[in-house]
Amino acid sequence: MSKKTHIDIDYTAKLARIALSDEEKAKYSEQLDSIIGYVEKLEELDTSDVEPTAHPHPVSNVWQEDKVSSELSVQEALKNAPAQRDNMIVVPKVVD
Amino acid sequence: MQELYYKTASELSELLDKKELSAVELTKTVIERTKAVEDRVAAFNSYDEADALKQAEASDLRRAGGKTLGPLDGIPVGIKDVLAVKDQPLTCSSKMLENFVSPYDATCIQKLRSNGAVLWGRLNMDEYAMGSSTENSAFKKTSNPWNLDCVPGGSSGGSAAALAAGEAPLTLGSDTGGSIRQPASYCGVVGLKPTYGRVSRFGLAAFASSLDQVGPMARSVKDAAMLLQGIAGHDERDSTSYRADVPDYLAAMESLKGKKWTLGLPKEYFENVSDESAMKPVQDAIEFYRSLGCEIKEVSLPHTEYAVATYYIIATAEASSNLARYDGIRYTHRAEAFDAKDSVDIYCQSRAEGFGEEVKRRVILGTYVLSSGYYDAYYLKAQKVRTLIRRDFENAFKEVDAILAPTSPSTAFKKGEKTADPLSMYLSDIYTISANLAGIAGLSLPCGYSDGLPVGLQVLGKPFKEEEILAVAQAFESAHDFKNQHPNL
Amino acid sequence: MEYEAVIGLEVHVQIKTESKIFTRCRQGYGYEPNTLVDAVIMGLPGALPVMNKASLDGIIKAGLALNCVIPDYCKWDRKNYFYPDSPNNYQITQYDKPICEGGYVEIELPGENRGVMGEHKKIQLTRIHLENDVGKLNHFSEDSLVDYNRAGSSLMEIVSEPDMHSGEEAFAFLTAIRQTMIYCGISDCDMEKGQMRADANISVRPVGQKELGTKIELKNLNSITGVKNGIDYEIKRQISELKRGKQQVQATWRWNADLGRTELMREKEDAHDYRYFPDPDLMPVEIDDEWRQRLRDEIPELPWDKQRRFMKEYGLPYTITCVLVPDRKLSDWFESAAKQAPKSAQALGNLVANDLLREMGEAGISLDECKITPDSLLTLVRAVEKGVVPKNVANKDVFPEMFKTGETADQVIERKGLKPDFDEGQVRAWCQEAIDENPRPVEDFRSGNDKALNALLGPVMKKSRGKANPQLVQKLIRELLG
């Protein structure tokens, strides 16, 4: 485990797409540092032969047959939209 | 004589059956009670009287026509504001979803409808179910009906407080790390977290997908079983839903009555107890089981001390991804002031405004543990330790039928007491978190008081054996009177 | 210095299914905006994905057809990034355990000329994985509008090794994939409908150098010819810059088909940090031999195999197979006639590749709508062989009627009075007359000039007012002179 004592708060907040004030950055950095310090106690455990658990009760091949059954009207689908036009969601101009 | 609004759902169900009470009368009583206490308790984010009464009328009509849908028909059920109910608000107690109205029903809500239940108001919670005190709600702070200065616990604080205050005979909660059991213990009610996969998650706004589970909250064990019966079962729309028949819980509990259980006490849970007085009722309950002839056995869950760390990595990582959809684009709060030239900014501003402090903290933590270079060290490591924690329980359940433990290290704490130190808040989930990591069932039931505040006893059981922990709990409940004790409001 | 290009392609192919990949909402093209959506597609709170079995069948079949290994186990991962066309702001995809590994695509490079088969090559694949498609952004001057109809469609991503060296090879690679997919019924691969899309990674290095040059990602290759032209342009651009001593910077460029040039989209900003992790909402997929075999059995004979067989078994010329084989239905149609008369296969091939396609084109109809059947086409070929009508009449007069009405050749010949009003005896008599009237060519023929026969053919045709069958005439003259 890489010993990183300070979370790169600018990078991580950008990745999470959350704008933070300088005050928030300072506060979160400190709090998260202590939480991360705490969770690093997992390093004590040797897990080299342990399989990871992704699901508490793993099964495989859970699927449905290819039949159309689920839908929402366009009105229902867009009724909570903050901005819409021509039955589409308006977003700021996206360049790429 | 018990007030009507404090009767258990099973009692109410009988009255309805005998036509000594109508669903409309019952619903009106619940509405009145809610209006009378809500300024002090603040359990609800919203409720729709007219809609509830309409459902109650429909129930009465069914009953008059001899077409009752079962024991839940006509019983109001309060819904944690994290479940989708068609044409009703779904806020997750977040500013992000303040104006969101769900265009669809969660599967458990659909099931309640088909069982004739009266869907009652939306109950307050910690924002996106992240918290242990319901103080993280963007809208209001719910009070503990036993002491209005105290928190009701969380995240299903509204669901627990509403029961304790007589504002609903049954409620639904959700439990990712103890969010049903801990508030149940703080408010002196019964809360059951079913085995992962027992109740469909379709329509439950996800916090941590591999840990979340919807469950019943009630004022008696029997009521909890009745509500579980109404929501449990396989759902094609949830790939993680368990593919098996659901037993008849009440019948199963009846047949397990008087069984001499072998009950385990995890030694790690009884070491370093911080609040001795909160532990006393739990010890008394253990003695009670011994007196019934149950075998009480010490067991070991050796990885307990790693559970909180494991949980906070897995839960926040999944949450960082699950909550990415709340972005200001399709249906959430959109910041008014954003730099329209930069499409990134609409996300950053909307999320900065829409999310509360705890949600931001967890999303950033979860983003960090998944980010480039850290995945193996944190997330993968936590998944492996999760395997060890699961194995601990598998081993324990080879020796015992169920495990007894405190639900929480303490009773309800004062509002504001722990908000400054997130880690101390996280550590208060120590006894409940492991059940979510292992995916097993657990319930909390009232077992006494400490300084006038309820104390919860936790019963943990084998996967998909909810009837067993319900039966264990009922053995205690039927010999005590806690279900008929209510706060003075 | 000489330079060479190294090209890898990432090809996205939409799998043809009724419902989308993770929900049972309709998958389709050309619908009104945001009408093919549901709670899952909109990423509403509480919505959960459930796999579509048909999407899995589709990709496994594709993998088998492209010679991949289908492992016993694969799983789903989330690729996290924010973009308005992605409702959850993560894409469900396969990171480290894809459903198809390795494999190759057989391609054909252009031959010396159109009549000659070109060199065949195998382009190695890295993997094929399954993922959900995103919505579509419509750009306006002030803002953009999002339509989520396409979001959640079943999409497979075919990733090649850096194994190609020219736009031509990339073109052949896409063409081969497209034909295979259409053959197997996995996708229609209509690039205009976005059912097939390609991005290229292109680098250039001095010939003989081992290490790859700086990688440029080229996007917006929206047609198969766009892929060829865009890549060729980009290679030239990179080489000319290198020759001027300008090093390339890792970046993403875009092909502008209107202007016929590539344009810089963005230089590689901070490397993408997609935070992949296993999707907790979905269970893994386990594949056994029975499943693999069932799908293998559904794969038809693939185009290259069919082409080689048609050439060998029926003696069809390469050019005719190039017309027939790419169209599975057409080639099957041809073969159901040819199987009954292998010796007439070439004549049948010509009629299908030329006359049938021409008439279909003029009528604007598909093969399914044609009234003519393989069996009735056989009647025409037989009529020619028996000398009932000459070939030119068969092609010019009989076939178009058969196409229009669905009649057999004999019915058309009868109805239109195309059957000659004389018999073989009469033709023989005309041949004798022609021999008697034209001593010079007869002499030439007898002295070994085979071509002199043509000088006798003309007069006989004239006597029959063009109705005699030239093959029959030739045969009879030879007999008479024999």
XYZ file of N, CA, C and O in Angstrom, chain C residues 115-196:
328
model
N -10.508 -8.007 -61.240
C -10.843 -9.380 -61.596
C -10.037 -10.428 -60.829
O -10.292 -11.612 -60.953
N -9.100 -9.977 -60.021
C -8.185 -10.919 -59.370
C -8.329 -10.854 -57.856
O -8.397 -9.770 -57.283
N -8.360 -12.005 -57.236
C -8.448 -12.022 -55.787
C -7.156 -11.482 -55.185
O -6.064 -11.809 -55.634
N -7.309 -10.645 -54.164
C -6.129 -10.067 -53.521
C -5.611 -10.942 -52.405
O -6.177 -11.991 -52.081
N -4.546 -10.482 -51.776
C -3.905 -11.224 -50.692
C -4.813 -11.250 -49.458
O -5.443 -10.252 -49.129
N -4.879 -12.394 -48.792
C -5.643 -12.495 -47.539
C -4.684 -12.429 -46.354
O -3.572 -12.949 -46.419
N -5.136 -11.776 -45.281
C -4.303 -11.575 -44.087
C -5.156 -11.747 -42.853
O -6.361 -11.530 -42.892
N -4.533 -12.077 -41.742
C -5.266 -12.139 -40.480
C -4.890 -10.948 -39.607
O -3.702 -10.727 -39.342
N -5.877 -10.194 -39.188
C -5.638 -9.089 -38.260
C -5.990 -9.579 -36.856
O -7.124 -10.005 -36.606
N -5.028 -9.543 -35.963
C -5.243 -10.078 -34.615
C -6.141 -9.165 -33.789
O -6.029 -7.944 -33.851
N -6.993 -9.785 -33.000
C -7.832 -9.030 -32.068
C -7.272 -9.171 -30.650
O -6.673 -10.199 -30.309
N -7.493 -8.136 -29.855
C -7.123 -8.198 -28.446
C -8.263 -8.830 -27.661
O -8.077 -9.741 -26.883
N -9.467 -8.316 -27.919
C -10.620 -8.736 -27.127
C -11.894 -8.185 -27.746
O -11.846 -7.277 -28.580
N -13.019 -8.708 -27.326
C -14.316 -8.098 -27.603
C -15.058 -8.086 -26.280
O -15.092 -9.092 -25.574
N -15.595 -6.942 -25.922
C -16.387 -6.920 -24.694
C -17.721 -6.226 -24.945
O -17.928 -5.587 -25.971
N -18.589 -6.396 -23.953
C -19.962 -5.891 -24.069
C -20.113 -4.685 -23.154
O -19.531 -4.641 -22.069
N -20.899 -3.711 -23.571
C -21.150 -2.549 -22.730
C -22.436 -1.874 -23.167
O -23.010 -2.239 -24.191
N -22.884 -0.890 -22.391
C -24.083 -0.178 -22.808
C -23.703 1.069 -23.601
O -22.697 1.718 -23.317
N -24.511 1.390 -24.591
C -24.280 2.584 -25.400
C -24.742 3.817 -24.620
O -25.446 3.703 -23.613
N -24.341 4.978 -25.092
C -24.761 6.230 -24.450
C -25.802 6.920 -25.328
O -26.076 6.478 -26.439
N -26.376 8.007 -24.829
C -27.361 8.763 -25.593
C -26.702 9.609 -26.660
O -25.518 9.458 -26.968
N -27.513 10.493 -27.247
C -26.993 11.306 -28.346
C -27.166 12.784 -28.033
O -28.222 13.208 -27.568
N -26.116 13.533 -28.291
C -26.172 14.980 -28.084
C -26.410 15.667 -29.423
O -25.763 15.342 -30.413
N -27.372 16.583 -29.426
C -27.611 17.366 -30.629
C -27.139 18.787 -30.354
O -27.608 19.421 -29.417
N -26.216 19.250 -31.172
C -25.587 20.530 -30.865
C -26.266 21.702 -31.561
O -26.615 21.626 -32.732
N -26.468 22.759 -30.815
C -27.005 23.998 -31.366
C -26.041 25.126 -31.029
O -25.057 24.906 -30.332
N -26.344 26.318 -31.529
C -25.370 27.390 -31.351
C -25.194 27.762 -29.876
O -24.097 28.032 -29.427
N -26.290 27.716 -29.116
C -26.214 28.168 -27.730
C -26.075 27.025 -26.724
O -25.596 27.232 -25.616
N -26.636 25.866 -27.092
C -26.665 24.779 -26.121
C -26.688 23.431 -26.847
O -26.584 23.396 -28.069
N -26.819 22.379 -26.093
C -26.951 21.047 -26.674
C -28.179 20.383 -26.082
O -28.567 20.673 -24.949
N -28.800 19.501 -26.863
C -29.978 18.777 -26.391
C -29.668 17.290 -26.342
O -29.056 16.741 -27.256
N -30.095 16.645 -25.253
C -29.772 15.231 -25.096
C -31.003 14.364 -25.331
O -32.071 14.616 -24.780
N -30.799 13.349 -26.152
C -31.820 12.342 -26.440
C -31.251 11.001 -25.968
O -30.181 10.592 -26.404
N -31.975 10.350 -25.052
C -31.454 9.110 -24.465
C -31.960 7.837 -25.159
O -31.804 6.755 -24.630
N -32.572 7.991 -26.333
C -33.097 6.802 -27.010
C -32.039 5.736 -27.241
O -32.299 4.552 -27.121
N -30.841 6.168 -27.613
C -29.800 5.184 -27.911
C -29.144 4.648 -26.634
O -28.513 3.582 -26.644
N -29.290 5.423 -25.554
C -28.618 5.019 -24.311
C -29.082 3.633 -23.885
O -30.264 3.320 -23.949
N -28.133 2.813 -23.474
C -28.481 1.482 -22.989
C -28.634 0.445 -24.081
O -29.005 -0.697 -23.800
N -28.374 0.820 -25.333
C -28.393 -0.194 -26.393
C -27.220 -1.146 -26.180
O -26.201 -0.772 -25.620
N -27.386 -2.385 -26.673
C -26.318 -3.384 -26.533
C -25.190 -3.045 -27.477
O -25.398 -3.008 -28.695
N -24.018 -2.868 -26.937
C -22.903 -2.476 -27.774
C -21.737 -3.409 -27.501
O -21.421 -3.677 -26.346
N -21.113 -3.907 -28.570
C -19.860 -4.623 -28.304
C -18.710 -3.821 -28.869
O -18.839 -3.132 -29.865
N -17.601 -3.900 -28.185
C -16.405 -3.193 -28.641
C -15.372 -4.217 -29.060
O -14.929 -5.039 -28.267
N -15.032 -4.159 -30.333
C -14.040 -5.077 -30.895
C -12.714 -4.320 -30.932
O -12.611 -3.285 -31.595
N -11.737 -4.803 -30.208
C -10.456 -4.097 -30.119
C -9.406 -4.900 -30.863
O -9.171 -6.068 -30.555
N -8.774 -4.265 -31.837
C -7.737 -4.991 -32.588
C -6.371 -4.719 -31.986
O -6.166 -3.738 -31.283
N -5.444 -5.567 -32.295
C -4.041 -5.291 -31.996
C -3.573 -4.213 -32.974
O -4.179 -4.021 -34.029
N -2.479 -3.527 -32.662
C -1.925 -2.569 -33.656
C -1.316 -3.386 -34.779
O -0.122 -3.633 -34.813
N -2.149 -3.799 -35.702
C -1.791 -4.858 -36.629
C -2.044 -4.451 -38.071
O -1.930 -5.254 -38.976
N -2.431 -3.183 -38.271
C -2.713 -2.732 -39.638
C -1.769 -1.594 -39.998
O -1.179 -0.962 -39.124
N -1.632 -1.353 -41.307
C -0.612 -0.400 -41.740
C -1.097 0.618 -42.756
O -0.332 1.450 -43.198
N -2.376 0.531 -43.153
C -2.866 1.500 -44.145
C -4.380 1.651 -44.001
O -5.037 0.807 -43.392
N -4.869 2.720 -44.581
C -6.309 2.921 -44.599
C -7.011 1.784 -45.309
O -8.104 1.372 -44.941
N -6.334 1.260 -46.329
C -6.887 0.145 -47.085
C -7.123 -1.080 -46.193
O -8.154 -1.732 -46.273
N -6.147 -1.383 -45.345
C -6.297 -2.530 -44.457
C -7.418 -2.287 -43.445
O -8.195 -3.196 -43.139
N -7.470 -1.074 -42.944
C -8.531 -0.750 -41.980
C -9.893 -0.894 -42.647
O -10.844 -1.415 -42.057
N -9.970 -0.433 -43.885
C -11.198 -0.540 -44.657
C -11.589 -2.011 -44.813
O -12.732 -2.408 -44.591
N -10.601 -2.833 -45.173
C -10.868 -4.263 -45.366
C -11.274 -4.916 -44.046
O -12.135 -5.800 -44.003
N -10.662 -4.463 -42.961
C -10.956 -4.998 -41.627
C -12.422 -4.723 -41.265
O -13.165 -5.613 -40.852
N -12.833 -3.473 -41.458
C -14.217 -3.108 -41.139
C -15.199 -3.849 -42.034
O -16.246 -4.314 -41.575
N -14.854 -3.937 -43.312
C -15.733 -4.625 -44.251
C -15.920 -6.086 -43.846
O -17.028 -6.617 -43.866
N -14.818 -6.716 -43.449
C -14.888 -8.128 -43.077
C -15.740 -8.302 -41.811
O -16.556 -9.220 -41.725
N -15.550 -7.404 -40.838
C -16.349 -7.501 -39.609
C -17.822 -7.312 -39.944
O -18.694 -8.053 -39.490
N -18.068 -6.309 -40.752
C -19.440 -5.988 -41.113
C -20.129 -7.182 -41.772
O -21.241 -7.574 -41.393
N -19.429 -7.789 -42.740
C -20.032 -8.933 -43.429
C -20.287 -10.089 -42.481
O -21.322 -10.741 -42.550
N -19.329 -10.309 -41.587
C -19.496 -11.416 -40.645
C -20.701 -11.172 -39.744
O -21.509 -12.068 -39.495
N -20.815 -9.952 -39.243
C -21.926 -9.634 -38.342
C -23.271 -9.788 -39.050
O -24.229 -10.316 -38.505
N -23.315 -9.300 -40.289
C -24.574 -9.386 -41.032
C -24.890 -10.853 -41.338
O -26.017 -11.304 -41.180
N -23.857 -11.601 -41.730
C -24.043 -13.022 -42.012
C -24.633 -13.759 -40.830
O -25.500 -14.615 -40.967
N -24.108 -13.430 -39.637
C -24.536 -14.165 -38.449
C -25.816 -13.588 -37.859
O -26.316 -14.085 -36.848
N -26.316 -12.498 -38.447
C -27.544 -11.890 -37.930
C -27.332 -11.201 -36.586
O -28.269 -11.002 -35.826
N -26.076 -10.844 -36.292
C -25.781 -10.224 -34.997
C -26.084 -8.737 -35.039
O -26.556 -8.154 -34.069
N -25.794 -8.114 -36.167
C -26.024 -6.681 -36.298
C -26.224 -6.343 -37.763
O -25.726 -7.048 -38.637
N -26.937 -5.252 -38.020
C -27.048 -4.784 -39.401
C -25.872 -3.889 -39.768
O -25.668 -3.569 -40.932
N -25.120 -3.452 -38.754
C -23.906 -2.656 -38.983
C -24.143 -1.460 -39.894
O -23.304 -1.143 -40.735
N -25.278 -0.809 -39.741
C -25.560 0.370 -40.552
C -24.871 1.574 -39.908
O -25.259 2.030 -38.835
N -23.814 2.050 -40.557
C -23.034 3.123 -39.935
C -23.825 4.424 -39.847
O -23.613 5.221 -38.956
N -24.741 4.616 -40.784
C -25.555 5.832 -40.718
C -26.454 5.853 -39.494
O -26.793 6.899 -38.969
N -26.864 4.672 -39.070
C -27.708 4.583 -37.884
C -26.876 4.406 -36.614
O -27.424 4.123 -35.553
N -25.576 4.524 -36.777
C -24.701 4.402 -35.612
C -24.571 2.980 -35.110
O -24.116 2.754 -33.994
N -24.977 2.013 -35.927
C -24.900 0.624 -35.477
C -23.478 0.083 -35.560
O -23.182 -0.997 -35.069
N -22.626 0.829 -36.256
C -21.210 0.453 -36.318
C -20.418 1.752 -36.304
O -20.724 2.674 -37.063
